[in-house]
Amino acid sequence: MDKKEYRQIAEQSASGDAKAFSKLYQLVYRDMYYSAFYTLKTDDEAILAVTETARDCFGAIGSLHSEQQFRAYMMKTLCSKMKDIFRRYTDNTLDSDQPEIKTALFELSSLERMIVAMNIAGKFSVDDIASFAGMTKIGVKKRLERAKQKLDIED
């Protein structure tokens, strides 16, 4: 999507046009869902976080001047939602029928899981994750390295 098209759709969205917002939302919803799912452990929680994020971001789109700003704003808001959900529950129980990678991911701390999910599933850089999560780049990098060691993942 070029800048002119983005700007037009963003202005329509800011005016309350849900169809225009859905065009922008399509650019990022899959990355949002996968990041939320692998961070929060359940489909219901992931859908809740993504839905709340979309609802909260709907009116603020007009102030974002590019597709990259939209994506960053959506992911930063999603991180905030996921942190809220972390505060609501601390249950670390696992279903016995979960695939091995999910089981391994769910043994990480919630913050490590969020960082790994955003890096691997969302393909976000350490810089982006630090911005979204309100952390330092060094903090994200250290947690990512530690989590990858736990998961036995090589770069």
PDB file of C-alpha atoms in Angstrom:
ATOM      1  CA  MET A   1       0.000   0.000   0.000  1.00  0.00           C
ATOM      2  CA  ASP A   2       1.483   3.355  -0.957  1.00  0.00           C
ATOM      3  CA  LYS A   3       1.468   6.418   1.315  1.00  0.00           C
ATOM      4  CA  LYS A   4      -1.359   8.181  -0.517  1.00  0.00           C
ATOM      5  CA  GLU A   5      -3.635   5.146  -0.335  1.00  0.00           C
ATOM      6  CA  TYR A   6      -2.746   4.579   3.323  1.00  0.00           C
ATOM      7  CA  ARG A   7      -3.443   8.229   4.169  1.00  0.00           C
ATOM      8  CA  GLN A   8      -6.850   8.104   2.468  1.00  0.00           C
ATOM      9  CA  ILE A   9      -7.854   4.886   4.234  1.00  0.00           C
ATOM     10  CA  ALA A  10      -6.522   6.161   7.590  1.00  0.00           C
ATOM     11  CA  GLU A  11      -8.568   9.362   7.271  1.00  0.00           C
ATOM     12  CA  GLN A  12     -11.701   7.362   6.448  1.00  0.00           C
ATOM     13  CA  SER A  13     -11.018   5.096   9.415  1.00  0.00           C
ATOM     14  CA  ALA A  14     -10.508   8.061  11.743  1.00  0.00           C
ATOM     15  CA  SER A  15     -13.895   9.345  10.607  1.00  0.00           C
ATOM     16  CA  GLY A  16     -15.494   6.138  11.862  1.00  0.00           C
ATOM     17  CA  ASP A  17     -15.487   4.063   8.662  1.00  0.00           C
ATOM     18  CA  ALA A  18     -15.212   0.478   9.903  1.00  0.00           C
ATOM     19  CA  LYS A  19     -14.573  -0.892   6.401  1.00  0.00           C
ATOM     20  CA  ALA A  20     -11.587   1.403   5.989  1.00  0.00           C
ATOM     21  CA  PHE A  21     -10.237   0.335   9.387  1.00  0.00           C
ATOM     22  CA  SER A  22     -10.638  -3.328   8.426  1.00  0.00           C
ATOM     23  CA  LYS A  23      -8.412  -2.746   5.379  1.00  0.00           C
ATOM     24  CA  LEU A  24      -5.663  -1.462   7.653  1.00  0.00           C
ATOM     25  CA  TYR A  25      -6.322  -4.156  10.247  1.00  0.00           C
ATOM     26  CA  GLN A  26      -5.796  -6.847   7.601  1.00  0.00           C
ATOM     27  CA  LEU A  27      -2.179  -5.689   7.329  1.00  0.00           C
ATOM     28  CA  VAL A  28      -1.359  -6.716  10.888  1.00  0.00           C
ATOM     29  CA  TYR A  29      -4.034  -8.966  12.413  1.00  0.00           C
ATOM     30  CA  ARG A  30      -2.285 -12.264  11.670  1.00  0.00           C
ATOM     31  CA  ASP A  31       0.967 -11.178  13.342  1.00  0.00           C
ATOM     32  CA  MET A  32      -1.052  -9.806  16.241  1.00  0.00           C
ATOM     33  CA  TYR A  33      -2.958 -13.057  16.696  1.00  0.00           C
ATOM     34  CA  TYR A  34       0.080 -15.322  16.556  1.00  0.00           C
ATOM     35  CA  SER A  35       2.021 -13.092  18.934  1.00  0.00           C
ATOM     36  CA  ALA A  36      -0.916 -13.070  21.347  1.00  0.00           C
ATOM     37  CA  PHE A  37      -1.625 -16.799  21.028  1.00  0.00           C
ATOM     38  CA  TYR A  38       1.909 -17.944  21.726  1.00  0.00           C
ATOM     39  CA  THR A  39       2.221 -15.419  24.518  1.00  0.00           C
ATOM     40  CA  LEU A  40      -1.103 -15.961  26.267  1.00  0.00           C
ATOM     41  CA  LYS A  41      -1.411 -19.724  25.723  1.00  0.00           C
ATOM     42  CA  THR A  42      -5.049 -19.912  24.650  1.00  0.00           C
ATOM     43  CA  ASP A  43      -7.090 -19.044  21.614  1.00  0.00           C
ATOM     44  CA  ASP A  44      -9.714 -17.286  23.735  1.00  0.00           C
ATOM     45  CA  GLU A  45      -7.180 -15.038  25.439  1.00  0.00           C
ATOM     46  CA  ALA A  46      -5.452 -14.251  22.126  1.00  0.00           C
ATOM     47  CA  ILE A  47      -8.746 -13.314  20.485  1.00  0.00           C
ATOM     48  CA  LEU A  48      -9.663 -11.180  23.499  1.00  0.00           C
ATOM     49  CA  ALA A  49      -6.350  -9.291  23.392  1.00  0.00           C
ATOM     50  CA  VAL A  50      -6.471  -8.742  19.624  1.00  0.00           C
ATOM     51  CA  THR A  51     -10.129  -7.691  19.679  1.00  0.00           C
ATOM     52  CA  GLU A  52      -9.618  -5.245  22.545  1.00  0.00           C
ATOM     53  CA  THR A  53      -6.579  -3.829  20.759  1.00  0.00           C
ATOM     54  CA  ALA A  54      -8.507  -3.285  17.528  1.00  0.00           C
ATOM     55  CA  ARG A  55     -11.383  -1.668  19.416  1.00  0.00           C
ATOM     56  CA  ASP A  56      -9.071   0.664  21.314  1.00  0.00           C
ATOM     57  CA  CYS A  57      -7.074   1.640  18.221  1.00  0.00           C
ATOM     58  CA  PHE A  58     -10.037   2.278  15.924  1.00  0.00           C
ATOM     59  CA  GLY A  59     -10.383   5.970  16.723  1.00  0.00           C
ATOM     60  CA  ALA A  60      -6.699   6.866  16.881  1.00  0.00           C
ATOM     61  CA  ILE A  61      -5.706   5.872  13.371  1.00  0.00           C
ATOM     62  CA  GLY A  62      -5.956   9.356  11.838  1.00  0.00           C
ATOM     63  CA  SER A  63      -2.844  10.538  13.668  1.00  0.00           C
ATOM     64  CA  LEU A  64      -0.646   7.784  12.195  1.00  0.00           C
ATOM     65  CA  HIS A  65       1.069   8.793   8.976  1.00  0.00           C
ATOM     66  CA  SER A  66       2.303   5.490   7.596  1.00  0.00           C
ATOM     67  CA  GLU A  67       1.632   1.783   7.483  1.00  0.00           C
ATOM     68  CA  GLN A  68       4.704   1.227   9.684  1.00  0.00           C
ATOM     69  CA  GLN A  69       3.372   3.619  12.323  1.00  0.00           C
ATOM     70  CA  PHE A  70       0.006   1.830  12.223  1.00  0.00           C
ATOM     71  CA  ARG A  71       1.682  -1.553  12.673  1.00  0.00           C
ATOM     72  CA  ALA A  72       3.856  -0.283  15.539  1.00  0.00           C
ATOM     73  CA  TYR A  73       0.884   1.380  17.248  1.00  0.00           C
ATOM     74  CA  MET A  74      -1.237  -1.775  16.992  1.00  0.00           C
ATOM     75  CA  MET A  75       1.560  -3.993  18.352  1.00  0.00           C
ATOM     76  CA  LYS A  76       2.385  -1.601  21.185  1.00  0.00           C
ATOM     77  CA  THR A  77      -1.273  -1.539  22.191  1.00  0.00           C
ATOM     78  CA  LEU A  78      -1.410  -5.348  21.931  1.00  0.00           C
ATOM     79  CA  CYS A  79       1.596  -5.623  24.275  1.00  0.00           C
ATOM     80  CA  SER A  80      -0.233  -3.481  26.785  1.00  0.00           C
ATOM     81  CA  LYS A  81      -3.327  -5.691  26.504  1.00  0.00           C
ATOM     82  CA  MET A  82      -1.268  -8.844  26.959  1.00  0.00           C
ATOM     83  CA  LYS A  83       0.358  -7.391  30.076  1.00  0.00           C
ATOM     84  CA  ASP A  84      -3.128  -6.646  31.441  1.00  0.00           C
ATOM     85  CA  ILE A  85      -4.144 -10.235  30.781  1.00  0.00           C
ATOM     86  CA  PHE A  86      -0.956 -11.511  32.506  1.00  0.00           C
ATOM     87  CA  ARG A  87      -2.037  -9.642  35.605  1.00  0.00           C
ATOM     88  CA  ARG A  88      -5.440 -11.344  35.493  1.00  0.00           C
ATOM     89  CA  TYR A  89      -4.154 -14.883  35.563  1.00  0.00           C
ATOM     90  CA  THR A  90      -1.162 -16.853  36.691  1.00  0.00           C
ATOM     91  CA  ASP A  91      -2.328 -20.371  35.776  1.00  0.00           C
ATOM     92  CA  ASN A  92       0.541 -22.272  34.159  1.00  0.00           C
ATOM     93  CA  THR A  93      -1.255 -25.565  33.643  1.00  0.00           C
ATOM     94  CA  LEU A  94      -0.785 -27.278  30.312  1.00  0.00           C
ATOM     95  CA  ASP A  95      -3.019 -29.569  28.348  1.00  0.00           C
ATOM     96  CA  SER A  96      -1.463 -32.989  27.809  1.00  0.00           C
ATOM     97  CA  ASP A  97      -2.265 -32.953  24.089  1.00  0.00           C
ATOM     98  CA  GLN A  98      -0.256 -29.810  23.241  1.00  0.00           C
ATOM     99  CA  PRO A  99       2.522 -30.118  20.668  1.00  0.00           C
ATOM    100  CA  GLU A 100       6.080 -30.117  21.983  1.00  0.00           C
ATOM    101  CA  ILE A 101       6.910 -26.540  20.910  1.00  0.00           C
ATOM    102  CA  LYS A 102       3.823 -25.156  22.664  1.00  0.00           C
ATOM    103  CA  THR A 103       4.673 -27.077  25.802  1.00  0.00           C
ATOM    104  CA  ALA A 104       8.223 -25.704  25.722  1.00  0.00           C
ATOM    105  CA  LEU A 105       6.988 -22.144  25.091  1.00  0.00           C
ATOM    106  CA  PHE A 106       4.552 -22.328  27.965  1.00  0.00           C
ATOM    107  CA  GLU A 107       7.345 -23.181  30.361  1.00  0.00           C
ATOM    108  CA  LEU A 108       8.937 -19.782  29.693  1.00  0.00           C
ATOM    109  CA  SER A 109       7.940 -16.783  31.770  1.00  0.00           C
ATOM    110  CA  SER A 110       5.118 -14.737  30.296  1.00  0.00           C
ATOM    111  CA  LEU A 111       7.519 -11.931  29.334  1.00  0.00           C
ATOM    112  CA  GLU A 112       9.971 -14.342  27.664  1.00  0.00           C
ATOM    113  CA  ARG A 113       7.077 -16.019  25.845  1.00  0.00           C
ATOM    114  CA  MET A 114       5.810 -12.661  24.565  1.00  0.00           C
ATOM    115  CA  ILE A 115       9.268 -11.680  23.307  1.00  0.00           C
ATOM    116  CA  VAL A 116       9.865 -15.034  21.586  1.00  0.00           C
ATOM    117  CA  ALA A 117       6.388 -15.027  20.026  1.00  0.00           C
ATOM    118  CA  MET A 118       6.815 -11.515  18.683  1.00  0.00           C
ATOM    119  CA  ASN A 119      10.305 -12.285  17.361  1.00  0.00           C
ATOM    120  CA  ILE A 120       9.602 -15.663  15.787  1.00  0.00           C
ATOM    121  CA  ALA A 121       5.875 -15.652  14.952  1.00  0.00           C
ATOM    122  CA  GLY A 122       5.609 -11.908  14.337  1.00  0.00           C
ATOM    123  CA  LYS A 123       9.081 -11.539  12.800  1.00  0.00           C
ATOM    124  CA  PHE A 124       9.683  -8.351  14.774  1.00  0.00           C
ATOM    125  CA  SER A 125      13.186  -7.084  15.507  1.00  0.00           C
ATOM    126  CA  VAL A 126      14.598  -6.556  18.993  1.00  0.00           C
ATOM    127  CA  ASP A 127      14.248  -2.799  18.422  1.00  0.00           C
ATOM    128  CA  ASP A 128      10.564  -3.138  17.504  1.00  0.00           C
ATOM    129  CA  ILE A 129       9.809  -5.414  20.464  1.00  0.00           C
ATOM    130  CA  ALA A 130      11.556  -3.014  22.848  1.00  0.00           C
ATOM    131  CA  SER A 131       9.419  -0.188  21.498  1.00  0.00           C
ATOM    132  CA  PHE A 132       6.170  -2.191  21.672  1.00  0.00           C
ATOM    133  CA  ALA A 133       6.819  -3.559  25.159  1.00  0.00           C
ATOM    134  CA  GLY A 134       8.287  -0.401  26.685  1.00  0.00           C
ATOM    135  CA  MET A 135      11.600  -2.129  27.446  1.00  0.00           C
ATOM    136  CA  THR A 136      15.228  -1.424  26.664  1.00  0.00           C
ATOM    137  CA  LYS A 137      16.783  -3.104  23.638  1.00  0.00           C
ATOM    138  CA  ILE A 138      19.372  -4.744  25.882  1.00  0.00           C
ATOM    139  CA  GLY A 139      16.638  -6.123  28.152  1.00  0.00           C
ATOM    140  CA  VAL A 140      14.759  -7.597  25.201  1.00  0.00           C
ATOM    141  CA  LYS A 141      17.926  -9.031  23.675  1.00  0.00           C
ATOM    142  CA  LYS A 142      18.984 -10.713  26.947  1.00  0.00           C
ATOM    143  CA  ARG A 143      15.532 -12.202  27.542  1.00  0.00           C
ATOM    144  CA  LEU A 144      15.317 -13.374  23.935  1.00  0.00           C
ATOM    145  CA  GLU A 145      18.731 -15.036  24.125  1.00  0.00           C
ATOM    146  CA  ARG A 146      17.869 -16.701  27.446  1.00  0.00           C
ATOM    147  CA  ALA A 147      14.520 -17.936  26.140  1.00  0.00           C
ATOM    148  CA  LYS A 148      16.099 -19.296  22.952  1.00  0.00           C
ATOM    149  CA  GLN A 149      18.658 -21.147  25.086  1.00  0.00           C
ATOM    150  CA  LYS A 150      15.854 -22.680  27.129  1.00  0.00           C
ATOM    151  CA  LEU A 151      14.086 -23.696  23.910  1.00  0.00           C
ATOM    152  CA  ASP A 152      17.357 -24.860  22.317  1.00  0.00           C
ATOM    153  CA  ILE A 153      16.855 -22.519  19.324  1.00  0.00           C
ATOM    154  CA  GLU A 154      19.854 -21.253  17.415  1.00  0.00           C
ATOM    155  CA  ASP A 155      19.910 -17.983  15.457  1.00  0.00           C
TER     156      ASP A 155
END
